[in-house]
Short mmCIF file of C-alpha atoms in Angstrom, two decimals:
data_model
loop_
_atom_site.label_atom_id
_atom_site.label_comp_id
_atom_site.label_asym_id
_atom_site.label_seq_id
_atom_site.Cartn_x
_atom_site.Cartn_y
_atom_site.Cartn_z
CA MET A 1 -180.89 -92.75 317.17
CA SER A 2 -178.54 -89.94 317.81
CA GLU A 3 -174.99 -90.23 316.33
CA LYS A 4 -172.36 -91.01 318.97
CA LYS A 5 -170.33 -87.98 320.09
CA LEU A 6 -166.81 -88.06 319.18
CA ASN A 7 -163.79 -87.56 321.12
CA GLN A 8 -159.94 -87.09 320.51
CA GLU A 9 -159.60 -90.41 320.20
CA ASP A 10 -162.07 -90.64 317.68
CA PHE A 11 -160.24 -87.86 315.71
CA ARG A 12 -156.93 -89.73 316.17
CA ASN A 13 -158.29 -92.91 314.78
CA TYR A 14 -159.62 -91.03 311.80
CA ILE A 15 -156.04 -89.80 311.01
CA LYS A 16 -154.33 -93.26 311.68
CA ASN A 17 -156.93 -95.20 309.86
CA VAL A 18 -158.14 -92.94 307.28
CA LEU A 19 -155.09 -90.35 306.16
CA PHE A 20 -152.32 -92.77 307.36
CA SER A 21 -153.68 -95.72 305.60
CA PRO A 22 -152.72 -96.12 301.88
CA ILE A 23 -155.35 -96.83 299.51
CA PRO A 24 -154.63 -98.71 295.68
CA PRO A 25 -155.20 -96.20 292.96
CA SER A 26 -158.51 -96.46 291.37
CA SER A 27 -157.59 -96.72 287.99
CA ILE A 28 -154.26 -98.15 288.08
CA GLU A 29 -152.79 -101.65 288.54
CA LYS A 30 -149.22 -101.73 290.28
CA THR A 31 -147.13 -104.53 289.24
CA ASP A 32 -144.43 -106.12 291.39
CA ALA A 33 -141.75 -104.21 289.48
CA GLN A 34 -143.24 -100.58 290.51
CA THR A 35 -142.40 -98.83 293.60
CA GLY A 36 -144.71 -96.46 293.65
CA LEU A 37 -147.04 -94.15 291.42
CA ILE A 38 -146.63 -90.06 290.86
CA GLY A 39 -149.43 -87.94 290.46
CA LEU A 40 -149.12 -84.23 290.02
CA GLU A 41 -151.18 -80.85 290.74
CA LEU A 42 -149.62 -77.85 288.71
CA GLU A 43 -150.90 -74.38 288.94
CA VAL A 44 -150.73 -72.06 286.53
CA PHE A 45 -151.39 -68.21 286.42
CA SER A 46 -154.08 -66.79 283.67
CA LEU A 47 -153.96 -63.39 282.73
CA ARG A 48 -155.12 -60.97 279.80
CA LYS A 49 -153.24 -59.48 276.88
CA ASP A 50 -154.37 -56.62 275.00
CA GLY A 51 -151.48 -54.94 272.97
CA ASP A 52 -149.02 -54.21 275.41
CA ASN A 53 -151.30 -54.26 278.52
CA LEU A 54 -151.83 -57.06 280.86
CA SER A 55 -154.65 -57.85 283.32
CA PRO A 56 -155.74 -60.64 285.41
CA ALA A 57 -158.06 -62.96 283.83
CA GLN A 58 -161.58 -63.26 284.68
CA LEU A 59 -162.75 -66.87 284.96
CA TYR A 60 -166.30 -66.23 285.26
CA GLY A 61 -168.75 -63.33 284.11
CA GLY A 62 -167.71 -60.05 282.19
CA GLU A 63 -166.94 -60.21 278.18
CA ASP A 64 -165.48 -63.56 276.78
CA PRO A 65 -164.85 -65.42 280.17
CA LEU A 66 -161.97 -67.74 280.68
CA ILE A 67 -163.97 -70.48 281.54
CA ASP A 68 -165.90 -70.45 278.36
CA ARG A 69 -162.95 -70.65 276.15
CA LEU A 70 -161.15 -73.24 278.44
CA PHE A 71 -164.45 -75.53 278.31
CA ALA A 72 -165.00 -75.00 274.54
CA VAL A 73 -161.63 -76.30 273.72
CA SER A 74 -161.41 -78.73 276.55
CA GLU A 75 -164.94 -80.14 275.10
CA THR A 76 -163.18 -81.12 271.63
CA HIS A 77 -160.51 -82.94 273.57
CA GLY A 78 -163.14 -85.13 275.76
CA GLY A 79 -163.48 -82.72 278.63
CA GLU A 80 -166.68 -82.70 280.66
CA ALA A 81 -168.04 -80.08 282.72
CA ILE A 82 -168.73 -80.73 286.32
CA TYR A 83 -170.92 -77.79 287.86
CA ALA A 84 -171.00 -76.51 291.20
CA GLY A 85 -174.39 -76.71 293.03
CA ASP A 86 -177.03 -77.12 290.87
CA PRO A 87 -176.21 -77.78 287.14
CA ALA A 88 -179.06 -75.72 286.21
CA ASN A 89 -176.72 -72.54 287.26
CA LYS A 90 -174.23 -73.71 284.76
CA VAL A 91 -171.28 -72.71 287.06
CA ILE A 92 -168.49 -74.97 286.05
CA ASP A 93 -166.26 -76.20 289.02
CA LYS A 94 -163.99 -78.37 287.19
CA ILE A 95 -163.63 -79.98 284.10
CA LYS A 96 -162.92 -83.86 284.12
CA PHE A 97 -161.33 -85.76 281.19
CA GLN A 98 -161.79 -89.07 280.36
CA ASN A 99 -158.28 -90.13 281.22
CA GLY A 100 -158.73 -89.02 284.86
CA ASN A 101 -156.97 -85.62 284.61
CA TYR A 102 -158.92 -82.58 285.49
CA PHE A 103 -158.81 -78.42 285.44
CA HIS A 104 -159.18 -76.90 288.94
CA PHE A 105 -159.45 -73.72 289.70
CA GLU A 106 -157.97 -71.39 292.54
CA PRO A 107 -159.48 -67.83 293.87
CA GLY A 108 -156.89 -65.80 292.24
CA GLY A 109 -157.97 -67.25 288.81
CA GLN A 110 -155.15 -69.73 288.88
CA ILE A 111 -155.82 -72.77 286.67
CA GLU A 112 -154.47 -76.07 288.49
CA ILE A 113 -153.67 -79.07 286.13
CA ARG A 114 -154.28 -82.23 288.10
CA THR A 115 -153.33 -85.74 286.74
CA GLN A 116 -154.06 -89.60 287.67
CA PRO A 117 -150.96 -91.10 289.38
CA PHE A 118 -148.82 -92.76 287.13
CA ALA A 119 -145.78 -95.56 287.79
CA LYS A 120 -143.76 -93.78 284.47
CA THR A 121 -142.76 -90.39 284.66
CA SER A 122 -142.76 -90.30 280.82
CA GLU A 123 -146.68 -90.82 280.97
CA LEU A 124 -146.68 -88.31 283.67
CA ASP A 125 -145.20 -86.05 281.64
CA ASN A 126 -147.68 -86.87 278.50
CA GLN A 127 -150.60 -86.13 280.63
CA ILE A 128 -149.52 -82.68 281.96
CA HIS A 129 -148.60 -81.73 278.31
CA LEU A 130 -151.93 -83.07 277.37
CA CYS A 131 -153.69 -80.48 279.62
CA LYS A 132 -151.16 -77.60 278.71
CA ASN A 133 -151.58 -77.81 275.09
CA ILE A 134 -155.53 -76.95 275.62
CA LEU A 135 -154.24 -73.79 277.07
CA SER A 136 -151.77 -73.34 274.31
CA GLU A 137 -154.54 -73.67 271.92
CA ILE A 138 -156.32 -70.93 273.74
CA THR A 139 -153.40 -68.60 273.38
CA GLU A 140 -153.48 -68.84 269.64
CA THR A 141 -156.86 -67.74 269.51
CA SER A 142 -157.58 -65.17 271.93
CA HIS A 143 -156.01 -62.87 274.50
CA TYR A 144 -155.52 -65.26 277.13
CA ARG A 145 -152.05 -66.22 278.43
CA PHE A 146 -150.63 -68.39 281.10
CA ALA A 147 -147.38 -68.26 283.26
CA GLN A 148 -145.55 -71.00 285.38
CA THR A 149 -143.96 -69.28 288.49
CA GLY A 150 -144.48 -69.50 292.13
CA THR A 151 -145.53 -65.60 292.52
CA ASN A 152 -147.61 -63.47 290.38
CA PRO A 153 -144.93 -61.32 288.82
CA PHE A 154 -147.16 -58.98 286.81
CA PHE A 155 -149.81 -57.48 289.15
CA GLU A 156 -150.16 -55.62 292.62
CA GLY A 157 -152.27 -57.68 294.66
CA SER A 158 -155.01 -55.15 294.91
CA VAL A 159 -156.13 -55.56 291.69
CA LEU A 160 -156.63 -59.54 292.54
CA LYS A 161 -159.96 -60.78 294.23
CA ASN A 162 -161.51 -63.83 294.91
CA GLN A 163 -163.02 -65.28 292.00
CA ILE A 164 -164.74 -68.62 293.29
CA GLN A 165 -167.50 -67.74 295.67
CA LYS A 166 -167.79 -70.99 297.42
CA PRO A 167 -168.36 -70.81 301.28
CA ARG A 168 -164.91 -72.69 301.62
CA TYR A 169 -162.99 -69.79 299.91
CA ILE A 170 -165.01 -66.96 301.42
CA ARG A 171 -164.75 -68.09 304.90
CA LEU A 172 -160.82 -69.15 304.30
CA GLU A 173 -160.05 -65.37 302.81
CA GLN A 174 -162.06 -63.90 306.00
CA TYR A 175 -160.15 -65.81 308.30
CA LEU A 176 -156.57 -65.07 307.02
CA ASN A 177 -157.43 -61.50 306.78
CA GLY A 178 -157.92 -61.33 310.35
CA LEU A 179 -154.27 -62.71 310.74
CA SER A 180 -152.39 -60.52 308.20
CA PRO A 181 -151.82 -59.59 304.73
CA PHE A 182 -150.15 -62.93 303.94
CA GLY A 183 -153.38 -64.63 303.37
CA ARG A 184 -154.77 -62.56 300.49
CA GLN A 185 -151.19 -63.14 298.50
CA MET A 186 -151.56 -66.62 299.24
CA MET A 187 -154.82 -67.19 297.92
CA PHE A 188 -154.29 -64.74 294.67
CA GLN A 189 -150.57 -64.40 294.00
CA THR A 190 -149.22 -67.87 294.48
CA CYS A 191 -148.71 -70.94 292.34
CA SER A 192 -147.07 -74.40 293.08
CA LEU A 193 -146.59 -78.18 292.08
CA HIS A 194 -147.66 -80.34 294.43
CA ILE A 195 -146.21 -83.89 293.94
CA ASN A 196 -148.31 -86.82 295.01
CA MET A 197 -146.67 -89.95 296.01
CA ASP A 198 -147.53 -93.27 297.56
CA LEU A 199 -147.39 -93.84 301.29
CA GLY A 200 -145.99 -97.29 301.18
CA ALA A 201 -147.10 -100.78 301.73
CA GLU A 202 -145.20 -101.43 304.75
CA GLU A 203 -145.65 -99.45 308.13
CA MET A 204 -141.80 -98.70 308.32
CA GLU A 205 -141.71 -98.02 304.58
CA ARG A 206 -144.61 -95.15 305.07
CA PHE A 207 -142.61 -93.95 308.35
CA LYS A 208 -139.47 -93.45 306.23
CA ARG A 209 -141.34 -91.68 303.21
CA ILE A 210 -143.20 -89.28 305.73
CA ALA A 211 -140.02 -88.64 307.60
CA VAL A 212 -138.09 -87.85 304.87
CA ALA A 213 -140.61 -85.79 302.86
CA ASN A 214 -140.69 -83.64 306.00
CA LEU A 215 -137.01 -83.39 306.17
CA LEU A 216 -136.40 -82.42 302.99
CA VAL A 217 -138.61 -79.55 302.76
CA PRO A 218 -135.83 -76.38 303.24
CA PHE A 219 -134.01 -78.24 300.60
CA ALA A 220 -136.70 -78.82 298.05
CA THR A 221 -137.68 -74.98 298.85
CA ALA A 222 -134.05 -73.63 298.21
CA LEU A 223 -132.97 -76.07 294.98
CA PHE A 224 -136.50 -75.30 293.44
CA ALA A 225 -137.06 -71.41 294.47
CA ASN A 226 -139.10 -69.84 291.69
CA SER A 227 -140.58 -66.86 292.89
CA SER A 228 -138.46 -63.80 293.30
CA MET A 229 -141.09 -61.19 292.38
CA ILE A 230 -144.21 -59.98 294.26
CA ASP A 231 -146.55 -56.90 293.66
CA GLY A 232 -144.92 -56.58 290.21
CA LYS A 233 -141.46 -55.89 291.82
CA PRO A 234 -138.65 -57.84 292.46
CA SER A 235 -137.80 -58.80 296.10
CA ALA A 236 -134.58 -60.14 297.85
CA LEU A 237 -136.07 -63.60 297.96
CA LYS A 238 -135.95 -66.51 295.67
CA SER A 239 -138.89 -68.06 297.27
CA TYR A 240 -141.13 -65.46 298.00
CA ARG A 241 -144.31 -68.09 297.84
CA SER A 242 -142.57 -70.03 300.70
CA TYR A 243 -141.81 -66.88 302.63
CA ILE A 244 -145.45 -66.03 302.49
CA TRP A 245 -146.65 -69.63 303.91
CA GLN A 246 -144.20 -69.33 306.52
CA GLN A 247 -145.93 -66.17 307.79
CA LEU A 248 -149.67 -67.22 306.84
CA ASP A 249 -150.65 -69.12 310.17
CA PRO A 250 -148.13 -71.46 311.71
CA LEU A 251 -151.43 -73.23 313.37
CA ARG A 252 -152.19 -74.88 310.26
CA THR A 253 -149.12 -74.82 308.22
CA GLY A 254 -145.45 -76.05 308.46
CA ILE A 255 -143.30 -78.98 308.85
CA LEU A 256 -144.28 -81.84 311.04
CA SER A 257 -142.91 -82.13 314.43
CA LEU A 258 -140.65 -85.23 314.08
CA ASP A 259 -138.46 -85.24 317.53
CA LYS A 260 -140.30 -87.90 319.20
CA ALA A 261 -140.80 -90.15 315.99
CA LEU A 262 -137.26 -89.99 314.69
CA LYS A 263 -136.30 -91.37 318.16
CA SER A 264 -138.86 -93.99 318.40
CA ARG A 265 -139.32 -94.78 314.46
CA ASP A 266 -142.44 -95.73 315.21
CA ILE A 267 -145.16 -94.55 312.80
CA ASP A 268 -147.54 -93.96 315.70
CA ASP A 269 -145.36 -91.31 316.61
CA LEU A 270 -146.03 -89.60 313.20
CA VAL A 271 -149.81 -90.25 313.67
CA LEU A 272 -149.76 -88.51 317.06
CA ALA A 273 -148.02 -85.65 315.92
CA TYR A 274 -150.14 -84.94 312.90
CA THR A 275 -153.18 -85.49 315.14
CA GLU A 276 -151.69 -82.77 317.69
CA PHE A 277 -151.15 -80.71 314.85
CA ALA A 278 -154.83 -80.89 313.59
CA LEU A 279 -156.45 -80.48 317.05
CA LYS A 280 -154.92 -77.46 317.60
CA ALA A 281 -155.61 -75.64 314.50
CA PRO A 282 -158.52 -73.21 314.44
CA LEU A 283 -161.54 -74.06 313.01
CA ILE A 284 -162.67 -71.82 309.82
CA TYR A 285 -166.09 -72.47 309.25
CA ILE A 286 -168.92 -74.91 310.26
CA PRO A 287 -170.91 -75.49 307.32
CA GLU A 288 -174.40 -75.65 309.23
CA ILE A 289 -173.76 -71.99 310.71
CA ASP A 290 -171.65 -70.38 307.57
CA HIS A 291 -172.52 -67.25 308.70
CA LYS A 292 -171.03 -67.28 311.90
CA THR A 293 -167.41 -66.06 312.40
CA LEU A 294 -165.43 -68.34 314.85
CA PRO A 295 -162.68 -66.89 317.21
CA GLN A 296 -159.30 -68.16 316.60
CA SER A 297 -159.21 -69.77 320.19
CA VAL A 298 -161.94 -72.26 318.67
CA THR A 299 -159.67 -75.31 317.75
CA MET A 300 -160.95 -78.80 316.92
CA ALA A 301 -159.79 -79.83 320.23
CA TYR A 302 -162.45 -77.38 321.78
CA TRP A 303 -165.14 -78.48 319.21
CA LEU A 304 -164.63 -82.15 320.63
CA ALA A 305 -165.34 -81.12 324.10
CA HIS A 306 -167.99 -77.96 323.45
CA SER A 307 -170.84 -77.91 321.19
CA ILE A 308 -171.19 -74.77 319.22
CA ASP A 309 -174.82 -73.78 318.67
CA GLY A 310 -175.47 -77.09 319.65
CA ILE A 311 -173.51 -79.05 317.05
CA TYR A 312 -170.93 -81.37 317.73
CA PRO A 313 -168.12 -82.60 314.96
CA ASN A 314 -169.26 -85.48 313.03
CA ARG A 315 -166.93 -86.92 310.29
CA SER A 316 -168.03 -84.77 307.73
CA HIS A 317 -166.76 -82.23 309.89
CA ILE A 318 -163.51 -83.79 310.54
CA GLU A 319 -163.14 -84.15 306.65
CA ASN A 320 -163.46 -80.52 306.14
CA HIS A 321 -161.14 -79.30 308.94
CA VAL A 322 -158.11 -81.70 308.01
CA SER A 323 -158.63 -80.34 304.42
CA LEU A 324 -158.37 -76.95 305.68
CA LEU A 325 -154.74 -77.81 307.11
CA PHE A 326 -151.83 -76.98 304.85
CA PRO A 327 -149.04 -78.47 305.87
CA GLU A 328 -145.67 -78.71 303.70
CA VAL A 329 -146.38 -82.38 303.46
CA ARG A 330 -149.97 -83.15 304.04
CA ILE A 331 -151.31 -86.75 304.62
CA LYS A 332 -154.39 -87.87 302.59
CA ASN A 333 -153.87 -91.51 301.79
CA TYR A 334 -150.68 -90.49 299.95
CA LEU A 335 -148.22 -87.77 300.35
CA GLU A 336 -149.20 -84.52 299.09
CA ILE A 337 -145.77 -82.74 298.98
CA ARG A 338 -146.32 -79.01 298.95
CA SER A 339 -142.71 -77.44 298.91
CA VAL A 340 -142.10 -76.92 295.32
CA ASP A 341 -142.70 -73.25 293.48
CA ALA A 342 -144.52 -73.76 289.92
CA PRO A 343 -141.59 -74.57 288.14
CA PRO A 344 -140.51 -73.20 284.43
CA ALA A 345 -142.12 -75.33 281.88
CA GLN A 346 -138.78 -76.87 280.62
CA TRP A 347 -138.07 -78.02 284.19
CA GLU A 348 -140.82 -79.02 285.86
CA ILE A 349 -140.20 -82.71 285.50
CA ILE A 350 -137.04 -82.15 287.69
CA PRO A 351 -138.70 -81.80 291.29
CA VAL A 352 -140.41 -85.02 290.32
CA LEU A 353 -137.38 -86.89 289.57
CA PHE A 354 -135.72 -85.70 292.87
CA TYR A 355 -138.43 -87.03 294.82
CA ALA A 356 -138.66 -90.39 293.06
CA GLY A 357 -135.03 -91.28 293.36
CA LEU A 358 -135.07 -90.22 297.36
CA LEU A 359 -138.57 -91.78 298.21
CA TYR A 360 -138.91 -94.81 295.95
CA SER A 361 -135.35 -96.16 296.01
CA GLU A 362 -135.39 -98.23 299.35
CA SER A 363 -131.74 -97.80 299.76
CA HIS A 364 -131.64 -94.28 299.07
CA LEU A 365 -134.55 -93.57 301.13
CA ASP A 366 -132.32 -95.03 304.02
CA LYS A 367 -129.65 -92.83 302.95
CA ALA A 368 -131.79 -89.77 303.02
CA LEU A 369 -133.09 -90.33 306.23
CA ASN A 370 -129.42 -91.01 307.94
CA LEU A 371 -128.49 -87.95 306.16
CA LEU A 372 -131.24 -85.55 307.09
CA SER A 373 -132.38 -86.67 310.65
CA PRO A 374 -129.69 -84.79 312.31
CA PHE A 375 -131.01 -81.33 310.75
CA ALA A 376 -134.42 -81.98 312.60
CA VAL A 377 -133.87 -80.08 315.34
CA ARG A 378 -132.99 -76.89 313.05
CA ILE A 379 -135.38 -77.45 310.39
CA GLN A 380 -137.46 -74.36 311.04
CA ASP A 381 -134.21 -72.49 311.10
CA LEU A 382 -132.99 -73.79 307.66
CA HIS A 383 -136.64 -73.31 306.13
CA ARG A 384 -136.30 -69.64 307.08
CA LYS A 385 -133.02 -69.63 305.07
CA ALA A 386 -134.53 -71.30 301.91
CA VAL A 387 -136.40 -68.73 300.90
CA TYR A 388 -133.05 -67.47 299.65
CA GLY A 389 -132.39 -70.11 297.49
CA LEU A 390 -129.05 -71.82 298.03
CA ALA A 391 -127.36 -68.88 299.17
CA ASP A 392 -126.65 -70.49 302.77
CA GLU A 393 -123.76 -72.73 302.77
CA GLU A 394 -125.19 -75.54 304.67
CA LEU A 395 -128.26 -75.63 302.32
CA PHE A 396 -126.20 -75.58 299.42
CA ARG A 397 -124.01 -78.43 300.60
CA VAL A 398 -126.46 -80.81 301.70
CA SER A 399 -128.70 -79.94 298.75
CA LYS A 400 -125.79 -81.03 296.24
CA THR A 401 -125.56 -84.00 298.23
CA LEU A 402 -129.48 -84.98 298.17
CA MET A 403 -129.64 -84.33 294.50
CA GLU A 404 -126.42 -86.72 294.17
CA LEU A 405 -128.27 -89.21 295.94
CA SER A 406 -131.49 -88.72 294.28
CA MET A 407 -129.65 -89.62 290.66
CA GLU A 408 -128.16 -92.66 292.14
CA GLY A 409 -131.57 -93.90 293.51
CA ILE A 410 -133.13 -92.95 290.27
CA SER A 411 -130.42 -95.75 288.74
CA LYS A 412 -132.06 -98.09 291.27
CA LEU A 413 -135.60 -97.73 290.09
CA PRO A 414 -137.20 -100.30 287.68
CA GLU A 415 -135.91 -99.30 284.17
CA ASP A 416 -139.26 -98.21 282.60
CA ASP A 417 -140.35 -96.13 285.63
CA ILE A 418 -137.86 -93.17 284.72
CA ASP A 419 -137.13 -92.10 281.18
CA LYS A 420 -133.89 -92.30 280.35
CA THR A 421 -133.78 -88.56 278.49
CA GLN A 422 -135.47 -87.05 281.51
CA ALA A 423 -132.76 -88.64 283.80
CA GLN A 424 -130.04 -86.94 281.46
CA LYS A 425 -132.16 -83.74 281.67
CA PHE A 426 -131.88 -84.16 285.77
CA LEU A 427 -128.06 -84.33 285.50
CA THR A 428 -128.02 -81.50 283.27
CA PHE A 429 -130.11 -79.53 285.67
CA TYR A 430 -127.66 -80.38 288.24
CA GLU A 431 -124.60 -79.79 286.46
CA THR A 432 -125.65 -76.17 285.12
CA ILE A 433 -127.87 -74.78 287.89
CA THR A 434 -127.59 -76.67 291.43
CA LEU A 435 -123.86 -76.79 291.12
CA GLN A 436 -123.71 -73.19 290.39
CA GLY A 437 -125.92 -72.62 293.40
CA LYS A 438 -128.53 -71.33 291.53
CA SER A 439 -132.30 -72.24 291.37
CA PHE A 440 -134.95 -71.53 288.87
CA ALA A 441 -135.60 -67.88 290.26
CA ASP A 442 -132.30 -66.83 288.97
CA PHE A 443 -133.38 -66.94 285.60
CA GLY A 444 -136.25 -64.61 285.49
CA THR A 445 -139.86 -65.27 286.15
CA LYS A 446 -142.18 -63.07 283.50
CA ASP A 447 -142.02 -65.55 280.85
CA LEU A 448 -145.62 -66.02 279.72
CA SER A 449 -145.33 -69.18 278.18
CA ILE A 450 -146.16 -72.67 279.69
#
């Protein structure tokens, strides 16, 4: 029996019933006292240092490939190699640890540390440092070094290349190269901190968290900007990474349209907005005809109505398509918040606390929604200004208020969820950096330490 031909209603149902439907974490039980879990995806640049000379690290191939050293050290900490395709080929796709953490890899040789979700930010911090300790062991015994910053401050983009020859990345590079030079910069020269948070158990809670997470985009971008250099040179921007993403491809990036949903306060209108965004996005590739270059006019909406080489989309095609959408807040059973540059190691927990205080305190979630809703009509303009950090007076004023709200919100969370030392660190960051109108980028971005 042939599969049912899918239509736009089926696509919308996938968005609503899969992406917008929260699932319990696989290995962690929440108690009634816990308001939400948080997981992180932290990307760091890898490079090789020979004397005073720096060069891009090579994950695979050549002499002393980084992947060999990374796996050798990881294995002593219980790491297991997960191979791409046929294990006989011995191409390591990722490294998995018994505690659920992973090392993933990005096309420019960036290493991504991905944690399980945790209720306690102290445990989350511990897990990040367990992985970073492995990187530190490598620096002690090799030429390899690692750096946390939003854009690669060391090299011109021309010396970087796609190191992961998966169809996904090959086709993505080809697609983005057809649009502008910003695709290569995004793939090879950027690192971010993704903060993964619960959608919420109740519909209204989900509505508020999704809406506020989107409304926070320009403010979080400005507060936590950490990418003032590109191609080895300083720029006038504080978050060049955000600038790259804003130029990249407006049909698959950006901030979710909230106009209708904020008036109705109905989560179905958020589902509709996300569905329309996904339908209008061009296809990048179809696995069965991977060799075929698709024109940008071929969107998911088009494919649902017309076969391509006799193929109509099925569930796996839909999953592939939505995985190649990169909005600032991606919905995937949880909130994947993507607006933060990879921060300096000493402050990496601060953006996490910022979002926890605003999204997980019910009273302060309401306050944030009331404060931010009037900015929805101008959010794109604010986002463009945010690449200059807190230079804009309005961004600065509202960002200060949001930081204060977040600190208040943290005080309302269960006592065990937020470490007191971290909360004090948040206050220190606010007083010494935010109140001075500064962000991470004001303190330099070429530190090799992690």
